[in-house]
PDB file of C-alpha atoms in Angstrom:
ATOM      1  CA  MET C  69       0.000   0.000   0.000  1.00 54.00           C
ATOM      2  CA  LYS C  70       1.234   3.410  -0.976  1.00 65.00           C
ATOM      3  CA  LYS C  71       1.613   6.017   1.706  1.00 68.00           C
ATOM      4  CA  PHE C  72       0.600   9.562   1.002  1.00 63.00           C
ATOM      5  CA  THR C  73       2.214  12.538   2.632  1.00 72.00           C
ATOM      6  CA  LYS C  74       0.109  15.078   4.485  1.00 71.00           C
ATOM      7  CA  VAL C  75       0.663  17.550   1.641  1.00 70.00           C
ATOM      8  CA  ALA C  76      -0.515  15.019  -0.932  1.00 68.00           C
ATOM      9  CA  VAL C  77      -3.606  14.216   1.123  1.00 64.00           C
ATOM     10  CA  ALA C  78      -4.339  17.918   1.542  1.00 67.00           C
ATOM     11  CA  ALA C  79      -3.921  18.463  -2.197  1.00 70.00           C
ATOM     12  CA  ILE C  80      -6.255  15.550  -2.972  1.00 69.00           C
ATOM     13  CA  LEU C  81      -8.858  16.850  -0.543  1.00 69.00           C
ATOM     14  CA  LEU C  82      -8.577  20.467  -1.649  1.00 71.00           C
ATOM     15  CA  ALA C  83      -8.659  19.773  -5.409  1.00 71.00           C
ATOM     16  CA  PRO C  84     -12.501  19.719  -5.602  1.00 69.00           C
ATOM     17  CA  LEU C  85     -12.625  22.989  -3.665  1.00 67.00           C
ATOM     18  CA  ALA C  86     -10.173  24.555  -6.085  1.00 67.00           C
ATOM     19  CA  ALA C  87     -12.288  23.301  -8.984  1.00 65.00           C
ATOM     20  CA  CYS C  88     -15.385  24.916  -7.422  1.00 65.00           C
ATOM     21  CA  GLY C  89     -13.474  28.162  -7.044  1.00 63.00           C
ATOM     22  CA  THR C  90     -12.479  27.984 -10.706  1.00 70.00           C
ATOM     23  CA  GLN C  91     -16.094  27.387 -11.728  1.00 73.00           C
ATOM     24  CA  GLU C  92     -17.212  30.352  -9.644  1.00 75.00           C
ATOM     25  CA  ALA C  93     -14.502  32.528 -11.167  1.00 74.00           C
ATOM     26  CA  GLU C  94     -15.549  31.438 -14.661  1.00 78.00           C
ATOM     27  CA  GLN C  95     -19.192  32.164 -13.845  1.00 81.00           C
ATOM     28  CA  ALA C  96     -18.281  35.576 -12.423  1.00 78.00           C
ATOM     29  CA  ALA C  97     -16.232  36.341 -15.538  1.00 80.00           C
ATOM     30  CA  GLU C  98     -19.141  35.275 -17.743  1.00 85.00           C
ATOM     31  CA  GLU C  99     -21.573  37.434 -15.754  1.00 86.00           C
ATOM     32  CA  THR C 100     -19.148  40.352 -15.926  1.00 87.00           C
ATOM     33  CA  GLY C 101     -18.902  39.905 -19.697  1.00 83.00           C
ATOM     34  CA  GLU C 102     -22.685  39.874 -19.960  1.00 89.00           C
ATOM     35  CA  ALA C 103     -22.911  43.018 -17.836  1.00 88.00           C
ATOM     36  CA  VAL C 104     -20.317  44.743 -20.020  1.00 87.00           C
ATOM     37  CA  GLU C 105     -22.246  43.703 -23.136  1.00 89.00           C
ATOM     38  CA  ALA C 106     -25.535  44.960 -21.657  1.00 90.00           C
ATOM     39  CA  THR C 107     -23.864  48.237 -20.713  1.00 90.00           C
ATOM     40  CA  GLY C 108     -22.534  48.605 -24.250  1.00 87.00           C
ATOM     41  CA  GLU C 109     -25.992  47.962 -25.667  1.00 91.00           C
ATOM     42  CA  ALA C 110     -27.487  50.543 -23.282  1.00 92.00           C
ATOM     43  CA  VAL C 111     -24.859  53.093 -24.314  1.00 91.00           C
ATOM     44  CA  ASP C 112     -25.561  52.371 -27.994  1.00 89.00           C
ATOM     45  CA  ALA C 113     -29.294  52.762 -27.431  1.00 92.00           C
ATOM     46  CA  ALA C 114     -28.798  56.031 -25.536  1.00 92.00           C
ATOM     47  CA  ALA C 115     -26.527  57.355 -28.287  1.00 92.00           C
ATOM     48  CA  GLU C 116     -29.085  56.385 -30.925  1.00 92.00           C
ATOM     49  CA  GLU C 117     -31.837  58.144 -28.975  1.00 93.00           C
ATOM     50  CA  ALA C 118     -29.643  61.233 -28.631  1.00 93.00           C
ATOM     51  CA  VAL C 119     -29.014  61.263 -32.384  1.00 93.00           C
ATOM     52  CA  ASP C 120     -32.742  60.844 -33.055  1.00 92.00           C
ATOM     53  CA  ALA C 121     -33.537  63.688 -30.655  1.00 94.00           C
ATOM     54  CA  ALA C 122     -30.925  65.931 -32.285  1.00 93.00           C
ATOM     55  CA  GLU C 123     -32.303  65.144 -35.735  1.00 93.00           C
ATOM     56  CA  GLY C 124     -35.821  65.907 -34.505  1.00 92.00           C
ATOM     57  CA  ALA C 125     -34.675  69.206 -33.021  1.00 93.00           C
ATOM     58  CA  ALA C 126     -32.872  70.127 -36.245  1.00 94.00           C
ATOM     59  CA  ASP C 127     -35.980  69.298 -38.265  1.00 91.00           C
ATOM     60  CA  ALA C 128     -38.152  71.386 -35.950  1.00 93.00           C
ATOM     61  CA  ALA C 129     -35.706  74.306 -36.151  1.00 92.00           C
ATOM     62  CA  GLY C 130     -35.664  74.053 -39.944  1.00 90.00           C
ATOM     63  CA  ASP C 131     -39.453  73.993 -40.064  1.00 90.00           C
ATOM     64  CA  ALA C 132     -39.667  76.992 -37.743  1.00 92.00           C
ATOM     65  CA  ALA C 133     -37.157  78.929 -39.862  1.00 92.00           C
ATOM     66  CA  ALA C 134     -39.058  78.104 -43.043  1.00 91.00           C
ATOM     67  CA  LYS C 135     -42.340  79.196 -41.473  1.00 91.00           C
ATOM     68  CA  ALA C 136     -40.752  82.428 -40.199  1.00 90.00           C
ATOM     69  CA  GLY C 137     -39.382  83.081 -43.688  1.00 88.00           C
ATOM     70  CA  GLU C 138     -42.835  82.598 -45.213  1.00 89.00           C
ATOM     71  CA  GLU C 139     -44.394  84.903 -42.628  1.00 90.00           C
ATOM     72  CA  MET C 140     -41.717  87.545 -43.263  1.00 91.00           C
ATOM     73  CA  LYS C 141     -42.278  87.241 -47.012  1.00 89.00           C
ATOM     74  CA  ASP C 142     -46.017  87.615 -46.528  1.00 87.00           C
ATOM     75  CA  ALA C 143     -45.523  90.596 -44.231  1.00 89.00           C
ATOM     76  CA  ALA C 144     -43.132  92.219 -46.707  1.00 90.00           C
ATOM     77  CA  GLY C 145     -45.665  91.672 -49.488  1.00 87.00           C
ATOM     78  CA  ASP C 146     -48.413  93.209 -47.352  1.00 87.00           C
ATOM     79  CA  ALA C 147     -46.175  96.185 -46.530  1.00 89.00           C
ATOM     80  CA  ALA C 148     -45.301  96.667 -50.208  1.00 89.00           C
ATOM     81  CA  ALA C 149     -48.983  96.545 -51.124  1.00 89.00           C
ATOM     82  CA  ALA C 150     -49.797  99.102 -48.436  1.00 89.00           C
ATOM     83  CA  ALA C 151     -46.967 101.340 -49.667  1.00 90.00           C
ATOM     84  CA  GLY C 152     -48.287 101.021 -53.217  1.00 89.00           C
ATOM     85  CA  ASN C 153     -51.773 101.986 -52.075  1.00 87.00           C
ATOM     86  CA  ALA C 154     -50.400 104.975 -50.169  1.00 89.00           C
ATOM     87  CA  ALA C 155     -48.402 106.073 -53.220  1.00 89.00           C
ATOM     88  CA  GLU C 156     -51.502 105.765 -55.366  1.00 90.00           C
ATOM     89  CA  LYS C 157     -53.476 107.920 -52.915  1.00 89.00           C
ATOM     90  CA  ALA C 158     -50.652 110.442 -52.794  1.00 87.00           C
ATOM     91  CA  GLY C 159     -50.652 110.529 -56.594  1.00 85.00           C
ATOM     92  CA  ASP C 160     -54.399 111.085 -56.601  1.00 86.00           C
ATOM     93  CA  ALA C 161     -54.015 113.871 -54.047  1.00 87.00           C
ATOM     94  CA  ALA C 162     -51.253 115.486 -56.127  1.00 87.00           C
ATOM     95  CA  LYS C 163     -53.414 115.278 -59.225  1.00 86.00           C
ATOM     96  CA  ALA C 164     -56.320 116.829 -57.349  1.00 85.00           C
ATOM     97  CA  ALA C 165     -54.030 119.589 -56.108  1.00 85.00           C
ATOM     98  CA  GLY C 166     -52.791 120.183 -59.664  1.00 83.00           C
ATOM     99  CA  ASP C 167     -56.340 120.307 -60.957  1.00 81.00           C
ATOM    100  CA  ALA C 168     -57.255 122.746 -58.211  1.00 81.00           C
ATOM    101  CA  ALA C 169     -54.281 124.922 -59.101  1.00 80.00           C
ATOM    102  CA  LYS C 170     -55.338 124.944 -62.756  1.00 78.00           C
ATOM    103  CA  GLU C 171     -58.816 126.002 -61.812  1.00 78.00           C
ATOM    104  CA  ALA C 172     -57.484 128.701 -59.547  1.00 76.00           C
ATOM    105  CA  THR C 173     -55.359 130.184 -62.324  1.00 76.00           C
ATOM    106  CA  LYS C 174     -58.176 130.370 -64.890  1.00 68.00           C
TER     107      LYS C 174
END
């Protein structure tokens, strides 16, 4: 019969415990990898949402600028029409004044 030293017996008895520790370490590493992957996916999703929000804001700003431009164009057209009407009335008044002057000199 072979005799085992105390160190050999301890190694034989502790080997299953070491294997359990290795399995736990592998499981922890796997869980850490999954957590890192989930974090990466969350970061990607947040970045995508930020890009979508920025695009939406840019679209809204563009729409607002276009609408403001249309309103300014309409207002400028209205002002030009009003100026034209005022000029026409001034012309009529000048003509009336000229006619009155002609009558006064007769």
